[in-house]
Amino acid sequence: MGFIKDERPQTICVEGTWSLSSYHYKGSKLLEQYVKGLKQKKLIGSFCPGCAKVILPPRNLCGRCHRIMDGRKTVSDRGTITCYTVSPAITKGKLKVLGMDPVETGLIKDGEILIPVFVRFDGSDSNTDTILLNAEPKAVHIGMRVKVIWAKEPQGALSDFEGVEPI
Amino acid sequence: MKRNAAIIGCGQTKHSSKRRDVNVAEMVSEAVYNALEDAQVSMREVDAFIVGNMPGFGGIAQPEQWLGDWIGAAGKPVIRIATGGTTGGSVGQGAYYPVASGLHDVVVAVAWEKHSDSKEAGATSGLLHVGLGNLFHAASYGLNLKNLMAMSMVGAAAGVAVYQAVFYMHRSGCTIEHFDMVAAKARRNAARNKYAHLQWPGCTPEDIAETELLAYPFRYGHICPASDGASAIVVAEENLARKKARRPAWYKGLASYSDEENQLQSENFGGVGVLDPSEQRGCWVSAMKAYAMAGIKDPQKEIDMAELYQPFPSQELIFAERLGLFDEGTAWMALEKGETDINGRMPLDPSGGVNATNAIGSSAMQRILECALQIMGKAEEHQVPKKVSNAVAHGWGGVTNYSTVTVLGDSPGR
Amino acid sequence: MKSESEIIDVKTLPFTANFIWATGFMMQRFIEELASRKILGVKCPGCGYTYVPPRSRCGKCYAKIEEENLVTLSGKGTLVSYTTGHVALDGQGNFIDLQEPAIIGAIKLEDADSTIFMPIEGIEPRDVVEGLKVELQWREETKGELEDIRCFKPA
């Protein structure tokens, strides 16, 4: 049977654009210290003096007890997968991000399967959103132990943290 | 002293992917005038308007200023509410306060979305506006582009709902086949609702299972559509409500609580403290508060049906448990037994819900409207066969952390 | 800790959202008829208020307005208010200085009750007064587009 169709006449359209990059966004310098840590292959989270939570990457305010998270704590670069998803094979034309096709630009191999994961690093109380590399999609499971894949020559950028791989 | 307030009329437009025959003002006014006709109330009797849609969606920054006189609001108070995905829920609750407080006797609430006016996927330019600042921030600290692609892949499929579903599956034992069942039920129910969008009479879980996998565990057939449409309700104080409606739908309890944001990253790309995004503490607190106000002690026994905000099938199961309609981790078992069907013990989304019709700003309002229709006995083809004394309407949105819970009943309650 | 809570400017990446607003049936008629150099309005069957451009619901008496209520208006009218602009927006959040100041007028067409906002040309800003009689100027070739109305000029 399938879906019931609802067809309606099309009236004249007026076109317009909204340039979202014309806004002047502001950000905090919290990430600056975090990426400095990455350069030394260290994961530095913020520590809450109220509930002792360690959040990675750092944030200013604790979302639960609303205290200023002015403490810092280095956590392990090993952790546990708490959640995952598996993409279908990404082929040319399948995905577009900010107008770019990642297969065309060579970021993703044609037909590559991505495994986005949540990782809880030992000593942290938050999930870090990253990707699982060097693993078979079938092997990924909640509870899987992983470690950070560091860039060969860390630059002090978020990209120093390339992803995680099974231990 | 608060006054009793009831919904005495409901109006909707037909929802579909493209309402290119009307502009936004025409579409919204269609729902408002349908609601007035249903309530047998003249525009002159309306004291005030509460309106809302998603901020930025459809590319009109202040739509209420354009459509004010299209909905009869010239010379009357208009308040616009925009709380993200919960907008409709907040608009539907927003109409209660001025009536209960005694400020106004009759208030019209209307919510809408017109996705087809946007060329961007899912009309998400409004959301991107919020998310972009964060993304740009991360990009200026050298975010790994492959990571960005992976996040976008998840975002394009279903945002944080993917992770939420995996968490729920892991802790409850529910499987992808249960999501097929929920989605098929939504399409079948929608086929009985003349205003719904994705209508598929006789749709089976096998039909859904044949669709392409987008991102584990979601298939194409699981995902809600992007709809054009509007919905409106007329809310009146007790004397007028009793005069105008044979069976008004009374507001018995309502609450709206938020939790810590639990989308992928928080402000300034910081981490998120909620370890399980299917925990939905805001919904749980809202439900407890709304039930207390309504005098409901055991929702499993006292609630007769529910309309939940479930753009993704996993969410019907997660939120049904958060609303206390089933024990923790058991909603999928009730689904298997048919308890959540239109003629089941606890019908969930007999209208098809958000999974079948998603005009985002209006989606949470429709949950309230649909509960009102069931109580008033006006749901026609999708009327549940049992008597509906208490119904619960739920809305979800924000940075996946806002919730609205509204309990309607066939008597004003306490 | 003070240094960490400092606020920095975030570099933006290019992203422009595109929109296609449906105009609806009444507005479609208005736009189509511009091709034959006609200005359409509607006279509300309930209260007689005449709207230009036409619309399908009266904001004054709440009556439904139908196609049969369409009326043709002359391109002549009266300036009821105006302003002079010296800068324009470039769509990227910036102002551009205009070489010549632009006059925007609120014009009430003959037999209409509502006003339309249009550029006024062919007159020096200091000579513009309320009550000025103005006339619509069509572009050379009319195609049934909003751009068919070029501007208004003193009659």
PDB file of N, CA, C and O in Angstrom, chain B residues 40 57 99 101 158 214 223 229 235 323 372 395:
ATOM      1  N   GLN B  40     -16.815  27.035  18.953  1.00  0.00           N
ATOM      2  CA  GLN B  40     -18.010  27.887  18.870  1.00  0.00           C
ATOM      3  C   GLN B  40     -17.799  29.204  19.621  1.00  0.00           C
ATOM      4  O   GLN B  40     -18.664  29.681  20.351  1.00  0.00           O
ATOM      5  N   PHE B  57      13.562  29.042  12.235  1.00  0.00           N
ATOM      6  CA  PHE B  57      13.113  28.088  11.216  1.00  0.00           C
ATOM      7  C   PHE B  57      12.217  28.817  10.224  1.00  0.00           C
ATOM      8  O   PHE B  57      11.405  29.642  10.606  1.00  0.00           O
ATOM      9  N   VAL B  99      -5.386  32.402  31.974  1.00  0.00           N
ATOM     10  CA  VAL B  99      -6.767  32.032  32.280  1.00  0.00           C
ATOM     11  C   VAL B  99      -6.866  31.636  33.757  1.00  0.00           C
ATOM     12  O   VAL B  99      -7.749  32.100  34.488  1.00  0.00           O
ATOM     13  N   SER B 101      -4.964  32.512  36.139  1.00  0.00           N
ATOM     14  CA  SER B 101      -4.678  33.639  37.035  1.00  0.00           C
ATOM     15  C   SER B 101      -5.837  34.624  37.116  1.00  0.00           C
ATOM     16  O   SER B 101      -5.877  35.467  38.015  1.00  0.00           O
ATOM     17  N   ALA B 158      20.285  11.738  13.174  1.00  0.00           N
ATOM     18  CA  ALA B 158      19.310  11.858  14.234  1.00  0.00           C
ATOM     19  C   ALA B 158      19.864  12.522  15.480  1.00  0.00           C
ATOM     20  O   ALA B 158      19.283  12.416  16.538  1.00  0.00           O
ATOM     21  N   LEU B 214      20.592   4.148   8.571  1.00  0.00           N
ATOM     22  CA  LEU B 214      21.238   5.462   8.465  1.00  0.00           C
ATOM     23  C   LEU B 214      22.452   5.545   9.380  1.00  0.00           C
ATOM     24  O   LEU B 214      23.530   5.966   8.988  1.00  0.00           O
ATOM     25  N   ILE B 223      12.692   7.437  11.076  1.00  0.00           N
ATOM     26  CA  ILE B 223      12.875   8.875  11.290  1.00  0.00           C
ATOM     27  C   ILE B 223      11.595   9.638  10.985  1.00  0.00           C
ATOM     28  O   ILE B 223      10.883   9.348  10.022  1.00  0.00           O
ATOM     29  N   GLY B 229       2.815  22.717   8.922  1.00  0.00           N
ATOM     30  CA  GLY B 229       1.487  22.647   9.534  1.00  0.00           C
ATOM     31  C   GLY B 229       1.382  23.507  10.771  1.00  0.00           C
ATOM     32  O   GLY B 229       2.389  24.023  11.275  1.00  0.00           O
ATOM     33  N   VAL B 235      -8.555  28.077  24.949  1.00  0.00           N
ATOM     34  CA  VAL B 235      -8.587  27.791  26.387  1.00  0.00           C
ATOM     35  C   VAL B 235      -9.518  28.806  27.062  1.00  0.00           C
ATOM     36  O   VAL B 235      -9.418  30.008  26.810  1.00  0.00           O
ATOM     37  N   LEU B 323       7.657   9.006  32.218  1.00  0.00           N
ATOM     38  CA  LEU B 323       6.371   9.532  32.668  1.00  0.00           C
ATOM     39  C   LEU B 323       5.685   8.574  33.632  1.00  0.00           C
ATOM     40  O   LEU B 323       4.544   8.801  34.034  1.00  0.00           O
ATOM     41  N   ALA B 372      -6.505  16.463  24.314  1.00  0.00           N
ATOM     42  CA  ALA B 372      -7.787  17.152  24.470  1.00  0.00           C
ATOM     43  C   ALA B 372      -8.843  16.500  23.584  1.00  0.00           C
ATOM     44  O   ALA B 372      -9.979  16.254  24.027  1.00  0.00           O
ATOM     45  N   GLY B 395       6.332  17.049  25.987  1.00  0.00           N
ATOM     46  CA  GLY B 395       7.138  17.746  24.984  1.00  0.00           C
ATOM     47  C   GLY B 395       8.603  17.654  25.360  1.00  0.00           C
ATOM     48  O   GLY B 395       8.944  17.564  26.548  1.00  0.00           O
TER      49      GLY B 395
END
